PDB file of C-alpha atoms and ligand atoms in Angstrom:
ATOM      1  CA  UNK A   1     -65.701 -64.445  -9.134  1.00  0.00           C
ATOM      2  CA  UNK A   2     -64.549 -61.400 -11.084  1.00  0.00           C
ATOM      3  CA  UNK A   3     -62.310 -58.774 -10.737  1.00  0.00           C
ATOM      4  CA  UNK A   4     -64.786 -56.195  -8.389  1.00  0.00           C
ATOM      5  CA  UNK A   5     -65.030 -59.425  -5.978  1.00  0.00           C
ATOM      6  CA  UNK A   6     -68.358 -60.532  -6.927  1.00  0.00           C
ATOM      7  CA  UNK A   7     -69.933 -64.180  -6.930  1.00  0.00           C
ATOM      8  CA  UNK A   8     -72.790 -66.382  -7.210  1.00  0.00           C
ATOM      9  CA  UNK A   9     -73.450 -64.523  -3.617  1.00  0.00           C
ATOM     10  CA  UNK A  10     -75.642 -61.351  -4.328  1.00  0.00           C
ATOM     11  CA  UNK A  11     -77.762 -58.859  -2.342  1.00  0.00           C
ATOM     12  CA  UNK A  12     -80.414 -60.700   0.114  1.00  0.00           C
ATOM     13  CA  UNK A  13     -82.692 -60.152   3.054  1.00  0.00           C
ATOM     14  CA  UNK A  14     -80.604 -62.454   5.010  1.00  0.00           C
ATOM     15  CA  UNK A  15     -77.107 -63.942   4.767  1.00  0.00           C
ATOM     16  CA  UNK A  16     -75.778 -66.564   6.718  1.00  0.00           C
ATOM     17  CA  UNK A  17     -72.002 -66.748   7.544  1.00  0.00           C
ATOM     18  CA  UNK A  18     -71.425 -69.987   9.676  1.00  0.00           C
ATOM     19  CA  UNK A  19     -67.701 -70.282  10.723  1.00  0.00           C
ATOM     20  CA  UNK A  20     -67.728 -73.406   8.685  1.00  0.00           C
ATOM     21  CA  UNK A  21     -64.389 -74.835  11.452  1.00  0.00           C
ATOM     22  CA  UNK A  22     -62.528 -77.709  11.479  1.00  0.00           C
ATOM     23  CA  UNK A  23     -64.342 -79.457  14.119  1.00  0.00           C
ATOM     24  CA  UNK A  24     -67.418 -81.174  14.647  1.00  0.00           C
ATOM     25  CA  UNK A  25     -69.265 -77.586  15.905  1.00  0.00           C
ATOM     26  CA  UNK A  26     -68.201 -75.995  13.085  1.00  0.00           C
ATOM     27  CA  UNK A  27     -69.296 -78.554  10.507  1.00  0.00           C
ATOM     28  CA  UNK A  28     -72.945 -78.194  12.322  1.00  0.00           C
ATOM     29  CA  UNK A  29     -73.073 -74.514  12.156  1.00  0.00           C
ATOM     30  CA  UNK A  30     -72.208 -74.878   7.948  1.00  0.00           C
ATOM     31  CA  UNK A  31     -74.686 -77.436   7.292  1.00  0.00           C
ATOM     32  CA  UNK A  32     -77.148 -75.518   8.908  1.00  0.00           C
ATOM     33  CA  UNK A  33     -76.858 -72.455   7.019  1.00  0.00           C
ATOM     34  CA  UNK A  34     -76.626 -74.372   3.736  1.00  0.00           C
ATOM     35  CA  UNK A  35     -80.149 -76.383   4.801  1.00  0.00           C
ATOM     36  CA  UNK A  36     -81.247 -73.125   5.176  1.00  0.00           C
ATOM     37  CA  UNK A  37     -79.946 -71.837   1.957  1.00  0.00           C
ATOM     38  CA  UNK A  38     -81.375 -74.559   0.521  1.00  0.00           C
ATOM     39  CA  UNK A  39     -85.018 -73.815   2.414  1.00  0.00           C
ATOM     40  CA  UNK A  40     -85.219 -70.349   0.718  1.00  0.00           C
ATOM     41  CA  UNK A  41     -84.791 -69.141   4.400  1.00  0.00           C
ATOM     42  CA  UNK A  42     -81.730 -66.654   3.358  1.00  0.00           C
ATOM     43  CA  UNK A  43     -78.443 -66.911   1.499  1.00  0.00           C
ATOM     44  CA  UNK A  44     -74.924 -68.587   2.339  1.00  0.00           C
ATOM     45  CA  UNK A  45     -72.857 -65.694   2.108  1.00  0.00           C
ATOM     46  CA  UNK A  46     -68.913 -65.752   2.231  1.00  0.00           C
ATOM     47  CA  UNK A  47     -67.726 -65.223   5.449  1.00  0.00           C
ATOM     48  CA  UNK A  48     -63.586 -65.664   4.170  1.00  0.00           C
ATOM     49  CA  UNK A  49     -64.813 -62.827   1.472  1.00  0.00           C
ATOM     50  CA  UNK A  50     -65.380 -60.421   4.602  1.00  0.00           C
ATOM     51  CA  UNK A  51     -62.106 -61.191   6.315  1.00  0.00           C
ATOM     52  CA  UNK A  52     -60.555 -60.963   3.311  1.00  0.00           C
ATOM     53  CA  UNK A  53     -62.219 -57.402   2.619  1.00  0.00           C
ATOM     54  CA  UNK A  54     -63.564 -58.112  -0.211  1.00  0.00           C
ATOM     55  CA  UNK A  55     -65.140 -55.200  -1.883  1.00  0.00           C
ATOM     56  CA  UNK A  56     -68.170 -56.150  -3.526  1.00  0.00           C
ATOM     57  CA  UNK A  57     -68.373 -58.689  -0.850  1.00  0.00           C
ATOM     58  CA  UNK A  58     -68.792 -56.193   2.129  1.00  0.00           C
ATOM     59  CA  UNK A  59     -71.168 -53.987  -0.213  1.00  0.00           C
ATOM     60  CA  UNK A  60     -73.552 -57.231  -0.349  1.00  0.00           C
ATOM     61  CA  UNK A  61     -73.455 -57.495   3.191  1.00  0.00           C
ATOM     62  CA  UNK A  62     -74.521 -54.311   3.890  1.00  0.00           C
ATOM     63  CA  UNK A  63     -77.347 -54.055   1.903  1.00  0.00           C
ATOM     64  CA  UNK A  64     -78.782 -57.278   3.686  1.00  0.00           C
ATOM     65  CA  UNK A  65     -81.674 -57.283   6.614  1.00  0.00           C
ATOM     66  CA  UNK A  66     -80.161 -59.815   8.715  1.00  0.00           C
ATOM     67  CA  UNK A  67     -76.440 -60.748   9.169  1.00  0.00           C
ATOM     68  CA  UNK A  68     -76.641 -64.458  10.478  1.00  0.00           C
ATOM     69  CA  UNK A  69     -73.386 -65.069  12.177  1.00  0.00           C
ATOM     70  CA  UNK A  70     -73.423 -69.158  13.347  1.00  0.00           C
ATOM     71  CA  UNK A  71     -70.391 -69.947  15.394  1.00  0.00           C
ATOM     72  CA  UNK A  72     -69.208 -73.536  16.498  1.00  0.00           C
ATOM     73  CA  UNK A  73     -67.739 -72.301  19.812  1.00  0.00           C
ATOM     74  CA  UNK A  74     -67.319 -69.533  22.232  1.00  0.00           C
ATOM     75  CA  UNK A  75     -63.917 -68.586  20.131  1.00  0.00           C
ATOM     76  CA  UNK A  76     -66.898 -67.110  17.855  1.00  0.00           C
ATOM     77  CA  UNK A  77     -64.887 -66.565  14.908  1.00  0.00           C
ATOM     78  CA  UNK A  78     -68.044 -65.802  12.593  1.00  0.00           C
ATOM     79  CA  UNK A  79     -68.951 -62.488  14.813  1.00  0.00           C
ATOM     80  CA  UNK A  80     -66.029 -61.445  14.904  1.00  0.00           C
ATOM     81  CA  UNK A  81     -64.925 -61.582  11.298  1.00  0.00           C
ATOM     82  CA  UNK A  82     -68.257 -59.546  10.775  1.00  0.00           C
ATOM     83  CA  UNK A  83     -67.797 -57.389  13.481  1.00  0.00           C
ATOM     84  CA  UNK A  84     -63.923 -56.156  12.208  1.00  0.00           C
ATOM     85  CA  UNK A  85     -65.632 -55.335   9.008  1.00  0.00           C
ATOM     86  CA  UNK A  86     -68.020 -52.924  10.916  1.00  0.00           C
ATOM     87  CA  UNK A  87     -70.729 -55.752   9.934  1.00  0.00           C
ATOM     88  CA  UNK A  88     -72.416 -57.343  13.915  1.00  0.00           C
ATOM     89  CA  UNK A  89     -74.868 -59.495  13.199  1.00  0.00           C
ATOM     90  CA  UNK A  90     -78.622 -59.418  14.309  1.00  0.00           C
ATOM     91  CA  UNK A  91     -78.559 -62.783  14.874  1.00  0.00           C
ATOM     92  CA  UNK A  92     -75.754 -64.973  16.031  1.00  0.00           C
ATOM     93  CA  UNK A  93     -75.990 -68.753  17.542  1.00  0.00           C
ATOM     94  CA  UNK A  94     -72.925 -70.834  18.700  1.00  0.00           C
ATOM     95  CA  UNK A  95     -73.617 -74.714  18.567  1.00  0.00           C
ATOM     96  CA  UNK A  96     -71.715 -75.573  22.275  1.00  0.00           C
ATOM     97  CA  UNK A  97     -74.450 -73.467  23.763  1.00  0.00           C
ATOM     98  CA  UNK A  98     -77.048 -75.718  22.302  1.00  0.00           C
ATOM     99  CA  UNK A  99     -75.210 -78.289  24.534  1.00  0.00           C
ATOM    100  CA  UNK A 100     -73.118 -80.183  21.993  1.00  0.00           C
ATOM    101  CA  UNK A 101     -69.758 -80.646  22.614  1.00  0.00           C
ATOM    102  CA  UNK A 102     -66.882 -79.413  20.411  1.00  0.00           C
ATOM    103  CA  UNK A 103     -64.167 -82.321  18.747  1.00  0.00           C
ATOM    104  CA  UNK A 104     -61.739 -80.420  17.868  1.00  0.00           C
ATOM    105  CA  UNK A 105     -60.254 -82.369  14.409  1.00  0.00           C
ATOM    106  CA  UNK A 106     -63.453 -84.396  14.399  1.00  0.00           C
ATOM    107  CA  UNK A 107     -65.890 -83.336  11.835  1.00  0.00           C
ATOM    108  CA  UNK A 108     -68.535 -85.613  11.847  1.00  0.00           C
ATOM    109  CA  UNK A 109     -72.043 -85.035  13.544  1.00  0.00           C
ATOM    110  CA  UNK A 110     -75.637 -86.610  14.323  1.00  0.00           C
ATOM    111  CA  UNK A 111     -79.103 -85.430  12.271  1.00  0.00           C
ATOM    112  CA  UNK A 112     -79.953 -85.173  15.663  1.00  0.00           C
ATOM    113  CA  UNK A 113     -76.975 -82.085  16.590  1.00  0.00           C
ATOM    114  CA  UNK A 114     -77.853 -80.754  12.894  1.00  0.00           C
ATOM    115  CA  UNK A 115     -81.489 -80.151  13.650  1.00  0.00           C
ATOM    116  CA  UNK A 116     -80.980 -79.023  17.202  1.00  0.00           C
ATOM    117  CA  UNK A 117     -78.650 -76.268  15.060  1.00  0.00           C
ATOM    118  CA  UNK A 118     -81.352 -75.378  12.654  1.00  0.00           C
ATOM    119  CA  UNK A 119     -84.114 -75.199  15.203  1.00  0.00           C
ATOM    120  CA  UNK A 120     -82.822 -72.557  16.956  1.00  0.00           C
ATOM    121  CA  UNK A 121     -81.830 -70.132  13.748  1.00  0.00           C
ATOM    122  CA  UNK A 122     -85.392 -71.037  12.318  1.00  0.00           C
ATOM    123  CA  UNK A 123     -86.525 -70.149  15.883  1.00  0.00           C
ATOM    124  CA  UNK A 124     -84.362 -67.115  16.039  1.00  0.00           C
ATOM    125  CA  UNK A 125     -85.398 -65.934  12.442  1.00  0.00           C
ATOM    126  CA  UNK A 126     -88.652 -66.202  13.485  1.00  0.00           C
ATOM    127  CA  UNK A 127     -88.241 -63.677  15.968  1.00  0.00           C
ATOM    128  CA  UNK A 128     -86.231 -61.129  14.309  1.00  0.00           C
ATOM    129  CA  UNK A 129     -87.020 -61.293  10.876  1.00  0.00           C
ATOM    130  CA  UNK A 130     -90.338 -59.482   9.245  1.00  0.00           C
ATOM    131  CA  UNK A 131     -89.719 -60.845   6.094  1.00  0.00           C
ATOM    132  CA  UNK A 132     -88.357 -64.042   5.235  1.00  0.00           C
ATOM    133  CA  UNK A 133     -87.856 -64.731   1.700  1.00  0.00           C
ATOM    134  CA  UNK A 134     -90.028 -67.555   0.132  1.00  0.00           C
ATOM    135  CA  UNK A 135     -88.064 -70.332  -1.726  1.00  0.00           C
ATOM    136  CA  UNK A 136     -88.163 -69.911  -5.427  1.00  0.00           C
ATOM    137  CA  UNK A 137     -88.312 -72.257  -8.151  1.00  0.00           C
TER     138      UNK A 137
HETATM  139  S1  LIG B 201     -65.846 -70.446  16.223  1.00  0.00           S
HETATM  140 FE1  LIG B 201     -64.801 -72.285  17.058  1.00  0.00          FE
HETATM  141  S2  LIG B 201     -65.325 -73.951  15.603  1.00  0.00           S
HETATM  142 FE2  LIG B 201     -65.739 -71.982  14.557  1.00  0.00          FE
HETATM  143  S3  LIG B 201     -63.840 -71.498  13.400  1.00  0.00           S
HETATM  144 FE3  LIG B 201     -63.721 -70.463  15.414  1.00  0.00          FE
HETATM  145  S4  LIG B 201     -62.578 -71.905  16.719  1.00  0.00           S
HETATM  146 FE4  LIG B 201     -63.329 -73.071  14.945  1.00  0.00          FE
END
């Protein structure tokens, strides 16, 4: 990163900002958005970057489609970091709705709970989004 706040994150159609916690809910909600990084589906954006006020961080975001906010519980941390910055998301998903149950202090979860997790932003994308970025290279 350099001194205007800028990283490897940059301008896109859609960012994703999972809360990334330090439980089992919160582990699901950041490995979907990086599987759907990895897709081509949108970018992992820097969710600490936005609390932290970040500058060039919070110009990125607004020049996105989509704000993807993916919470692990109804604390929904992810929303609300985006929603201080003047940022609420189009989309926003918390994984103990999906009917998984939050470990606080446990981080470990089933393919199974990961896909459930994905499903629904892929299925939520679906609906909101016009244009979904193809993967490249
Ligand atoms: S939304 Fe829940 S799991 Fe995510 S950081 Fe907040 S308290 Fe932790």
């Amino acid at each position: 990163m350099d001194n205007a706040g800028k990283c490897s994150c940059e301008p896109s159609e859609v960012l994703f900002f999972p809360c990334s916690g330090g439980s089992n809910c919160g582990q699901i909600a950041h490995h979907a958005a990086v599987e759907l990084h990895n897709a081509g589906r949108g970018k992992l954006f820097c969710l600490a970057g936005i609390g932290g006020h970040v500058k060039g961080l919070i110009e990125s975001a607004k020049a996105a489609k989509v704000l993807v906010a993916i919470d692990g519980c109804p604390a929904v941390c992810a929303k609300k970091t985006l929603e201080h910055a003047h940022l609420p998301p189009q989309i926003h998903v918390i994984v103990t709705e999906l009917g998984i149950e939050k470990k606080s202090g446990h981080l470990d979860f089933s393919e199974e709970e990961l896909n459930l997790c994905r499903g629904r932003l892929e299925d939520e994308l679906e609906r909101q989004v016009e244009f979904i970025p193809t993967p490249t290279g």
